[in-house]
mmCIF file of C-alpha atoms in Angstrom:
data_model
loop_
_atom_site.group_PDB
_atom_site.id
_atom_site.type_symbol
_atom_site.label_atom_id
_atom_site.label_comp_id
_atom_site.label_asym_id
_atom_site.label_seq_id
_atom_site.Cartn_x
_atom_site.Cartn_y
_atom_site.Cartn_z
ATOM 1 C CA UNK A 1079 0.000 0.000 0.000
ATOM 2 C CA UNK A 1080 2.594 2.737 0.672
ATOM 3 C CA UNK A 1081 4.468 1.799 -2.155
ATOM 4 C CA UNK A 1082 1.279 2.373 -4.438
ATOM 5 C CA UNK A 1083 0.760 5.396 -1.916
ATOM 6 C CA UNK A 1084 4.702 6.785 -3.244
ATOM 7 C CA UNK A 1085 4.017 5.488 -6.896
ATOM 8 C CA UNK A 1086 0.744 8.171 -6.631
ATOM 9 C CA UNK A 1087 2.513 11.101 -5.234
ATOM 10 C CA UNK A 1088 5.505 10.823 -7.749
ATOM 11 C CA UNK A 1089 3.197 10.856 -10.718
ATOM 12 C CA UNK A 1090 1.528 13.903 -9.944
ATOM 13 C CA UNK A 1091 4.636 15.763 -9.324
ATOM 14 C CA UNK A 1092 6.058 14.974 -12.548
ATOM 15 C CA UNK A 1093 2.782 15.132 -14.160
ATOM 16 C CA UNK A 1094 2.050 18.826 -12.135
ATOM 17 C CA UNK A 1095 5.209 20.192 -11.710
ATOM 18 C CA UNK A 1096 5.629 22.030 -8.431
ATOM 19 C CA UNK A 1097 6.801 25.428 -9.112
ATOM 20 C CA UNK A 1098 7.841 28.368 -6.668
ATOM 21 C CA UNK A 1099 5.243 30.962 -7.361
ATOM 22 C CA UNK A 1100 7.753 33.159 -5.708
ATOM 23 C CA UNK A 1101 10.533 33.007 -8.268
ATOM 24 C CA UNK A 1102 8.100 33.622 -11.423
ATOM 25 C CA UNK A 1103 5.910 36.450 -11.378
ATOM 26 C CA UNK A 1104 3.186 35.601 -14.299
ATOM 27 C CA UNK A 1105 0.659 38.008 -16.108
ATOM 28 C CA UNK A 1106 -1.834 36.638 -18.633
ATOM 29 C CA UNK A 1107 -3.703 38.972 -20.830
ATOM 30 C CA UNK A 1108 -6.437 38.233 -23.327
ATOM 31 C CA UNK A 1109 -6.144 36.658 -26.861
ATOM 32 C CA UNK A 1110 -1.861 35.977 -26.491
ATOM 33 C CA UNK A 1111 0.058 35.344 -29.484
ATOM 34 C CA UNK A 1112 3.468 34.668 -27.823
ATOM 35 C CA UNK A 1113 4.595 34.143 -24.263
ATOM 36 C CA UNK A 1114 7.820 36.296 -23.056
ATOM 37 C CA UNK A 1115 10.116 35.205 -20.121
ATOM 38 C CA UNK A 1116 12.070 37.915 -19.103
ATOM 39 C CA UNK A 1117 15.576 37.095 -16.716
ATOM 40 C CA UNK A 1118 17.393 40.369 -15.015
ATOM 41 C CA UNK A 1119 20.994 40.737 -13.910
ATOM 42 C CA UNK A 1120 22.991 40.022 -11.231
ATOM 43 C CA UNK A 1121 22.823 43.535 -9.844
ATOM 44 C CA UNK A 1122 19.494 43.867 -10.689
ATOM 45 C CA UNK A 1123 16.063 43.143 -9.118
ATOM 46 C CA UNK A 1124 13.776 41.394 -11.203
ATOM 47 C CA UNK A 1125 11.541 44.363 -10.983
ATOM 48 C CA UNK A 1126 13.798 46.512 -13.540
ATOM 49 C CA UNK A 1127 12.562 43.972 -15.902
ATOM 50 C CA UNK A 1128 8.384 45.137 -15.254
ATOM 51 C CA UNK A 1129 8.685 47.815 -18.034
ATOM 52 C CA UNK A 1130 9.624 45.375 -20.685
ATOM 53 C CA UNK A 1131 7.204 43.095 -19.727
ATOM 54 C CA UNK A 1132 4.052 45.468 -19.705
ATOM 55 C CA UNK A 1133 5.568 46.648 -23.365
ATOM 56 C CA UNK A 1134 5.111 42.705 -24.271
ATOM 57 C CA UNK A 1135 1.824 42.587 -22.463
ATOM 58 C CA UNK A 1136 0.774 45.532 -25.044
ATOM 59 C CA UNK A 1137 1.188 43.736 -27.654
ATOM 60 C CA UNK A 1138 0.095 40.462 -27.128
ATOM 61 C CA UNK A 1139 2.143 38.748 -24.807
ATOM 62 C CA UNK A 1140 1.966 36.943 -21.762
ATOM 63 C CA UNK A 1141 4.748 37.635 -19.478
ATOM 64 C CA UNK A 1142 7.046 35.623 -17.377
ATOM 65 C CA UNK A 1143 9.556 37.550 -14.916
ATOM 66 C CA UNK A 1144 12.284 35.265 -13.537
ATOM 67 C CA UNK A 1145 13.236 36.165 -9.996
ATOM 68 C CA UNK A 1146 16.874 34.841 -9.542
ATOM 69 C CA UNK A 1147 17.786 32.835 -6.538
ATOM 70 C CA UNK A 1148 19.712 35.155 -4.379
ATOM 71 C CA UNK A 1149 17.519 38.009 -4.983
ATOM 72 C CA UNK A 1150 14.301 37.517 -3.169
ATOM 73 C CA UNK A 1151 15.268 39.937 -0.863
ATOM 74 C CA UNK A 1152 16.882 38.146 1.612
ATOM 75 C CA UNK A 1153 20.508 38.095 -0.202
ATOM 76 C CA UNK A 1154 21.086 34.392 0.390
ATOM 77 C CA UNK A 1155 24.024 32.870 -1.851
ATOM 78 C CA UNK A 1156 23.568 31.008 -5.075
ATOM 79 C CA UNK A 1157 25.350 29.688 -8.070
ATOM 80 C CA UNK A 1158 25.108 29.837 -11.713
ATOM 81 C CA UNK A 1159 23.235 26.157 -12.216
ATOM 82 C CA UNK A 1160 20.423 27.311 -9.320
ATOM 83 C CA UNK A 1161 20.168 30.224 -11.766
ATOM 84 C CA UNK A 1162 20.102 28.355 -14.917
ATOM 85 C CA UNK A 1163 17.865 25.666 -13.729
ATOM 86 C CA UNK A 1164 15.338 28.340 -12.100
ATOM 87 C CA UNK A 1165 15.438 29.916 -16.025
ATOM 88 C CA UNK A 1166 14.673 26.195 -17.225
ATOM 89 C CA UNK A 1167 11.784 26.328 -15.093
ATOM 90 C CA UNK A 1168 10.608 29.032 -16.294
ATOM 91 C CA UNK A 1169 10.499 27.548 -19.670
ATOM 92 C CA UNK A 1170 8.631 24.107 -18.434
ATOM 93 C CA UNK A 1171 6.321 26.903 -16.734
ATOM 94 C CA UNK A 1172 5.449 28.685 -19.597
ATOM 95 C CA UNK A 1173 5.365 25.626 -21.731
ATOM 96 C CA UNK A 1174 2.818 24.073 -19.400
ATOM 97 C CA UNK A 1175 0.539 27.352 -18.800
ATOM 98 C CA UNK A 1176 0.679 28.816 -22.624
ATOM 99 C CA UNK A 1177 1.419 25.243 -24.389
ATOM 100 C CA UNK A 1178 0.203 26.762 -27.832
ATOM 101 C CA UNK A 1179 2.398 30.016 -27.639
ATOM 102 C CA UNK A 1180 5.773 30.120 -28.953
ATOM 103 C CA UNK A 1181 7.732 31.485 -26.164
ATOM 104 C CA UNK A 1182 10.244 34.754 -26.670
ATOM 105 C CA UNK A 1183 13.229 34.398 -24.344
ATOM 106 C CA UNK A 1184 14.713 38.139 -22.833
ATOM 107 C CA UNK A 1185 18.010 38.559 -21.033
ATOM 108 C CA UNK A 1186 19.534 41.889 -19.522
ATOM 109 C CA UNK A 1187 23.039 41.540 -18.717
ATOM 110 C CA UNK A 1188 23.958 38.497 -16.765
ATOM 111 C CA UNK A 1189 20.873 37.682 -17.239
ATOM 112 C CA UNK A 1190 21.305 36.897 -21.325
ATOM 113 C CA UNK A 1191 24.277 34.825 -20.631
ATOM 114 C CA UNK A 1192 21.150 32.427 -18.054
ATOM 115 C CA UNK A 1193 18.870 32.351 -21.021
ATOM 116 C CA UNK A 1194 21.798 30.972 -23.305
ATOM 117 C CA UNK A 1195 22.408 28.111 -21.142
ATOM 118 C CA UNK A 1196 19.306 27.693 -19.942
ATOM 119 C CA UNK A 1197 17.825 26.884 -23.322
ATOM 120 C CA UNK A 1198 20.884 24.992 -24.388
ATOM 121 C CA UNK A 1199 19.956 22.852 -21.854
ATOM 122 C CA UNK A 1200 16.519 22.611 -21.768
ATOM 123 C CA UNK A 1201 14.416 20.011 -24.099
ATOM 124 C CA UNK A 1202 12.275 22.985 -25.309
ATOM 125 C CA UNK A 1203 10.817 23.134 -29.330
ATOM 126 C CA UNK A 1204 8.879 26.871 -28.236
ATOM 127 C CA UNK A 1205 11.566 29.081 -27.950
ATOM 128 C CA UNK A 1206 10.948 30.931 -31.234
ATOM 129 C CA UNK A 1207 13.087 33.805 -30.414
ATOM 130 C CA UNK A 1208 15.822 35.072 -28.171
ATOM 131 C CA UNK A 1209 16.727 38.725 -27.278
ATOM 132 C CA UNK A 1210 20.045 39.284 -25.905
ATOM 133 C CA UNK A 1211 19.958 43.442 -24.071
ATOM 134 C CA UNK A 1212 23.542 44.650 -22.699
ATOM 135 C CA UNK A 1213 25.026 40.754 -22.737
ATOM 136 C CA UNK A 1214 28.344 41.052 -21.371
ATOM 137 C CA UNK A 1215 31.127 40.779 -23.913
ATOM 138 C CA UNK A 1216 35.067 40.871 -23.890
ATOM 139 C CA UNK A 1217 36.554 42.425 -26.631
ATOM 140 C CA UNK A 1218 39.946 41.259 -27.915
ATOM 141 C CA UNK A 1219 42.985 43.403 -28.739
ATOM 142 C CA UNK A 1220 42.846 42.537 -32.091
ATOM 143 C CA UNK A 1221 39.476 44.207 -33.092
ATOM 144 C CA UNK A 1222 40.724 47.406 -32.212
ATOM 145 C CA UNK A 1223 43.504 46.944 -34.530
ATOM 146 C CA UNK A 1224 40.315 45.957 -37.165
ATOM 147 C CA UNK A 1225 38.656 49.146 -36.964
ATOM 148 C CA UNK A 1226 41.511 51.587 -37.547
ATOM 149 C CA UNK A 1227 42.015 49.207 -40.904
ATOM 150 C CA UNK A 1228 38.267 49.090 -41.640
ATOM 151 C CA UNK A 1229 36.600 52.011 -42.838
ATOM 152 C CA UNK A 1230 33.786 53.117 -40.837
ATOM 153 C CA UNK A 1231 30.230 53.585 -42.644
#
């Protein structure tokens, strides 16, 4: 009996995935045609990322804002894979909420870098579109050498 009891509860967590309601914050509007998750920076709170996400909401998205372990409030210390598998999540959660939408992925900063791995990881065929704002980038000695050669237009 338990073991049917433990059989029970393991099929309804994978088939209703147990989410942290307080690491997404979701808004649904009317009539979607695409479903946005949006994942701030590291010095950022996931609130910087609101304006984007009622600009989506405008036209015709339903929005996912990641909330990165480490910055609910209380400052507690994470790592890059919590981060990437809370992204991940987001991705299951928005596939399992919106499963008709194609989903846009949005990154600020550290943030774009997440989404990256996140969907290189992740077993998801809705990610139509990524958009990549202020990714971090190194630039190496050699293209400064390139645009004194290269005329500028």
């Amino acid at each position: 009996m338990l073991k049917f009891v433990y059989c029970c509860i393991v099929i309804f967590l994978i088939a209703f995935p147990v989410y942290s309601e307080s690491h997404f914050k979701v808004s649904e509007i009317a009539n979607p045609k695409f479903a946005t998750v949006l994942v701030h920076g590291l010095n950022n709170p996931p609130d910087v990322m609101e304006p984007l996400a009622e600009f989506f909401r405008e036209h015709g998205s339903n929005t996912i804002i990641v909330t990165l372990p480490g910055h609910e409030g209380d400052k507690r210390r994470s790592d890059g894979e919590a981060w990437i598998s809370k992204v991940k999540e987001a991705f299951e959660l928005s596939e399992s909420k919106f499963p008709s939408l194609p989903i846009i992925s949005v990154g600020f900063s550290a943030g774009t870098i997440t989404s990256l791995l996140a969907i290189n990881e992740s077993n998801s065929k809705s990610i139509a579109k990524i958009i990549l704002l202020a990714p971090p980038l190194s630039l190496r000695t050699y293209t400064y050498l390139l645009k004194a050669i290269l005329p500028l237009h």
